[in-house]
Backbone as numpy.savetxt, mean C-alpha at the origin, in Angstrom:
# Nx Ny Nz CAx CAy CAz Cx Cy Cz
-21.65 -9.86 -27.16 -22.07 -8.64 -26.51 -22.42 -8.89 -25.03
-23.12 -9.97 -24.77 -23.52 -10.29 -23.40 -22.29 -10.54 -22.52
-21.29 -11.21 -23.08 -20.09 -11.49 -22.34 -19.41 -10.21 -21.90
-19.34 -9.24 -22.78 -18.72 -7.96 -22.49 -19.49 -7.24 -21.37
-20.81 -7.27 -21.44 -21.62 -6.63 -20.42 -21.42 -7.30 -19.08
-21.43 -8.63 -19.06 -21.22 -9.37 -17.81 -19.85 -9.07 -17.21
-18.81 -9.10 -18.04 -17.47 -8.77 -17.55 -17.42 -7.34 -17.03
-18.04 -6.40 -17.74 -18.04 -5.02 -17.29 -18.73 -4.86 -15.95
-19.88 -5.48 -15.78 -20.59 -5.41 -14.51 -19.78 -6.09 -13.42
-19.16 -7.22 -13.71 -18.33 -7.91 -12.70 -17.17 -7.05 -12.24
-16.53 -6.39 -13.18 -15.40 -5.49 -12.82 -15.90 -4.33 -12.00
-17.06 -3.77 -12.34 -17.61 -2.64 -11.63 -17.85 -2.99 -10.15
-18.42 -4.18 -9.90 -18.71 -4.57 -8.52 -17.49 -5.10 -7.79
-16.48 -5.59 -8.51 -15.27 -6.12 -7.86 -14.27 -5.02 -7.56
-14.32 -3.90 -8.23 -13.33 -2.83 -8.04 -13.18 -2.40 -6.57
-14.29 -2.17 -5.82 -14.11 -1.78 -4.41 -13.37 -2.83 -3.58
-13.53 -4.10 -3.94 -12.83 -5.15 -3.21 -11.32 -5.11 -3.46
-10.93 -4.62 -4.63 -9.53 -4.56 -4.98 -8.86 -3.28 -4.52
-9.62 -2.34 -4.01 -9.08 -1.05 -3.58 -8.21 -1.24 -2.33
-6.91 -1.04 -2.44 -6.05 -1.19 -1.25 -6.20 -0.02 -0.30
-5.95 -0.30 0.96 -5.95 0.74 1.98 -4.63 0.68 2.75
-4.19 1.83 3.21 -3.01 1.95 4.04 -3.36 2.84 5.21
-3.31 2.28 6.41 -3.69 3.02 7.62 -2.50 3.05 8.58
-2.19 4.24 9.06 -1.13 4.41 10.05 -1.75 4.47 11.43
-1.35 3.59 12.34 -1.79 3.63 13.73 -0.61 4.08 14.57
-0.79 4.04 15.90 0.30 4.48 16.77 1.46 3.49 16.79
1.20 2.24 16.40 2.27 1.22 16.44 2.57 0.57 15.12
1.66 0.66 14.14 1.78 -0.12 12.92 1.34 0.66 11.69
1.70 0.10 10.53 1.09 0.47 9.26 0.33 -0.76 8.83
-0.98 -0.59 8.58 -1.84 -1.70 8.18 -2.16 -1.56 6.70
-1.76 -2.57 5.92 -2.04 -2.59 4.50 -3.06 -3.68 4.21
-4.05 -3.39 3.37 -5.00 -4.45 3.02 -5.53 -4.24 1.61
-5.89 -5.35 1.00 -6.46 -5.38 -0.33 -7.15 -6.71 -0.51
-8.46 -6.70 -0.60 -9.28 -7.91 -0.66 -8.87 -8.87 0.44
-8.32 -10.01 0.11 -7.97 -10.98 1.17 -6.51 -10.88 1.59
-5.74 -9.96 1.05 -4.33 -9.79 1.41 -4.20 -8.68 2.44
-3.52 -9.02 3.54 -3.34 -8.07 4.62 -1.90 -8.16 5.13
-1.38 -7.00 5.50 -0.02 -6.96 6.03 0.02 -5.93 7.15
0.58 -6.31 8.31 0.80 -5.42 9.41 2.29 -5.19 9.53
2.70 -3.92 9.45 4.13 -3.59 9.53 4.34 -2.76 10.78
5.04 -3.32 11.79 5.33 -2.54 12.98 6.22 -1.35 12.62
5.93 -0.18 13.18 6.72 1.03 12.90 8.18 0.84 13.19
8.49 0.02 14.21 9.90 -0.20 14.58 10.70 -0.92 13.49
10.00 -1.59 12.55 10.66 -2.33 11.48 10.90 -1.50 10.22
10.39 -0.26 10.20 10.49 0.55 8.99 11.81 1.32 8.97
12.56 1.11 7.89 13.84 1.82 7.72 13.63 3.19 7.04
12.73 3.23 6.04 12.45 4.51 5.36 11.11 4.43 4.63
10.55 5.59 4.39 9.33 5.75 3.58 9.58 6.92 2.65
9.53 6.64 1.35 9.85 7.66 0.35 8.83 7.64 -0.77
8.69 8.78 -1.49 7.84 8.75 -2.68 8.38 7.72 -3.68
7.49 7.06 -4.38 7.90 5.99 -5.28 7.59 6.38 -6.73
8.48 5.99 -7.60 8.24 6.14 -9.06 8.27 4.79 -9.74
8.10 3.73 -8.95 8.10 2.36 -9.50 6.89 2.21 -10.42
7.10 1.75 -11.65 5.95 1.65 -12.60 5.06 0.47 -12.27
3.85 0.71 -11.86 2.89 -0.35 -11.58 1.58 -0.03 -12.30
0.88 -1.05 -12.69 -0.39 -0.87 -13.39 -1.48 -1.69 -12.69
-2.70 -1.30 -12.88 -3.84 -2.05 -12.39 -4.16 -1.77 -10.93
-4.95 -2.65 -10.39 -5.41 -2.53 -9.01 -5.12 -3.82 -8.27
-4.89 -3.73 -6.97 -4.78 -4.90 -6.12 -3.38 -5.22 -5.65
-3.26 -6.41 -5.10 -2.01 -6.90 -4.55 -1.11 -7.37 -5.68
0.16 -7.03 -5.62 1.09 -7.42 -6.67 2.38 -7.98 -6.09
2.91 -9.01 -6.73 4.28 -9.49 -6.43 5.16 -8.81 -7.47
6.03 -7.92 -6.98 6.82 -7.10 -7.88 8.26 -7.59 -7.99
8.63 -8.61 -7.25 9.96 -9.16 -7.26 10.25 -9.81 -5.93
11.46 -10.35 -5.79 11.82 -10.99 -4.53 11.79 -9.96 -3.40
11.03 -10.29 -2.35 10.89 -9.39 -1.18 10.31 -8.03 -1.54
9.55 -7.96 -2.63 8.99 -6.70 -3.08 7.52 -6.92 -3.42
6.63 -6.30 -2.69 5.19 -6.46 -2.87 4.54 -5.12 -3.08
3.34 -5.14 -3.67 2.63 -3.92 -3.93 1.17 -3.99 -3.54
0.65 -2.91 -2.99 -0.77 -2.72 -2.74 -1.15 -1.53 -3.60
-1.62 -1.77 -4.83 -1.68 -0.77 -5.86 -3.12 -0.37 -6.22
-3.36 0.93 -6.38 -4.66 1.41 -6.83 -4.51 2.58 -7.79
-3.34 2.74 -8.38 -3.11 3.88 -9.26 -2.88 5.13 -8.44
-2.45 6.14 -9.08 -2.19 7.41 -8.37 -0.87 7.43 -7.64
-0.72 8.31 -6.68 0.57 8.46 -6.00 0.90 7.24 -5.15
2.18 6.97 -5.07 2.64 5.78 -4.31 3.81 6.15 -3.42
3.98 5.36 -2.35 5.15 5.45 -1.50 5.84 4.09 -1.48
7.12 4.10 -1.22 7.86 2.87 -1.02 8.22 2.78 0.44
7.81 1.69 1.07 8.15 1.42 2.47 9.25 0.38 2.47
10.44 0.77 2.96 11.57 -0.13 3.04 11.72 -0.57 4.49
11.83 -1.85 4.71 11.97 -2.39 6.06 13.43 -2.68 6.37
13.76 -2.76 7.65 15.11 -3.08 8.08 15.56 -4.43 7.50
14.64 -5.35 7.28 14.96 -6.67 6.76 15.30 -6.68 5.27
15.06 -5.56 4.58 15.30 -5.48 3.15 14.03 -5.65 2.33
12.95 -6.05 2.94 11.68 -6.16 2.21 11.17 -4.77 1.87
10.42 -4.68 0.79 9.87 -3.37 0.43 8.45 -3.51 -0.11
7.69 -2.45 0.10 6.30 -2.42 -0.32 6.02 -1.14 -1.08
5.39 -1.27 -2.23 4.90 -0.12 -2.99 3.41 0.00 -2.60
3.02 1.19 -2.13 1.68 1.38 -1.61 1.05 2.63 -2.22
-0.12 2.45 -2.80 -0.88 3.62 -3.31 -1.52 4.33 -2.13
-1.39 5.66 -2.11 -1.93 6.48 -1.04 -2.64 7.69 -1.67
-3.49 8.33 -0.90 -4.17 9.53 -1.40 -3.21 10.70 -1.54
-2.33 10.85 -0.53 -1.34 11.93 -0.55 -0.04 11.40 0.03
0.99 11.49 -0.78 2.31 11.03 -0.33 2.78 11.83 0.89
2.66 13.13 0.82 3.12 13.99 1.91 2.39 13.68 3.22
1.05 13.54 3.13 0.27 13.24 4.34 0.62 11.88 4.93
0.84 10.88 4.07 1.16 9.55 4.54 2.53 9.55 5.23
3.52 10.17 4.63 4.85 10.24 5.21 4.83 11.03 6.51
4.06 12.09 6.58 3.92 12.89 7.80 3.27 12.07 8.90
2.25 11.27 8.55 1.56 10.45 9.55 2.51 9.40 10.14
3.34 8.79 9.32 4.30 7.80 9.81 5.34 8.48 10.69
5.83 9.63 10.24 6.83 10.37 11.01 6.26 10.75 12.38
5.05 11.25 12.40 4.40 11.65 13.67 4.20 10.45 14.57
3.76 9.32 14.00 3.54 8.12 14.81 4.87 7.63 15.40
5.93 7.65 14.62 7.23 7.21 15.11 7.77 8.14 16.18
7.63 9.45 15.99 8.09 10.42 16.97 7.23 10.43 18.22
5.96 10.16 18.08 5.05 10.11 19.21 5.29 8.90 20.13
5.92 7.89 19.57 6.21 6.70 20.37 7.67 6.63 20.80
8.38 7.74 20.62 9.78 7.76 21.04 10.69 6.95 20.15
10.26 6.72 18.93 11.09 5.93 18.01 11.75 6.88 17.02
12.92 6.53 16.59 13.70 7.23 15.56 13.45 8.69 15.54
C-alpha cells in the first residue's frame, strides 16, 4: 500500500515536469519537455498539419527514425521539416498553433 501511495505522489509531482510546451516566436518554434529541448527555425518547416498519429502518455518520445514526439495527450500537430524529420507535438488548439506559425512565416516574408 505504501509503495502505491509513494508512486502516486511521485507521479503527481513529476507530471508538470513532463508537460511539453510548444511556443511560436518570430523566427522559431521552441519545443520543450523536462530536459529535452528543440529549436526549429521557421525557414526549415515544410508543413504543419493536424496529426492523428497514435501516441500515449506524457513527455518526449522517439516514434521512429527521424520522428520524435513532445506528447501530453489531446490534440496534436505534425511538423514536417525540409530535411524529412518530423515532430508530433501536443498543443492546446491545432487551429491556433497552425495560424501562429502561418502568421510568423508571413510576417517574416517567408513562404
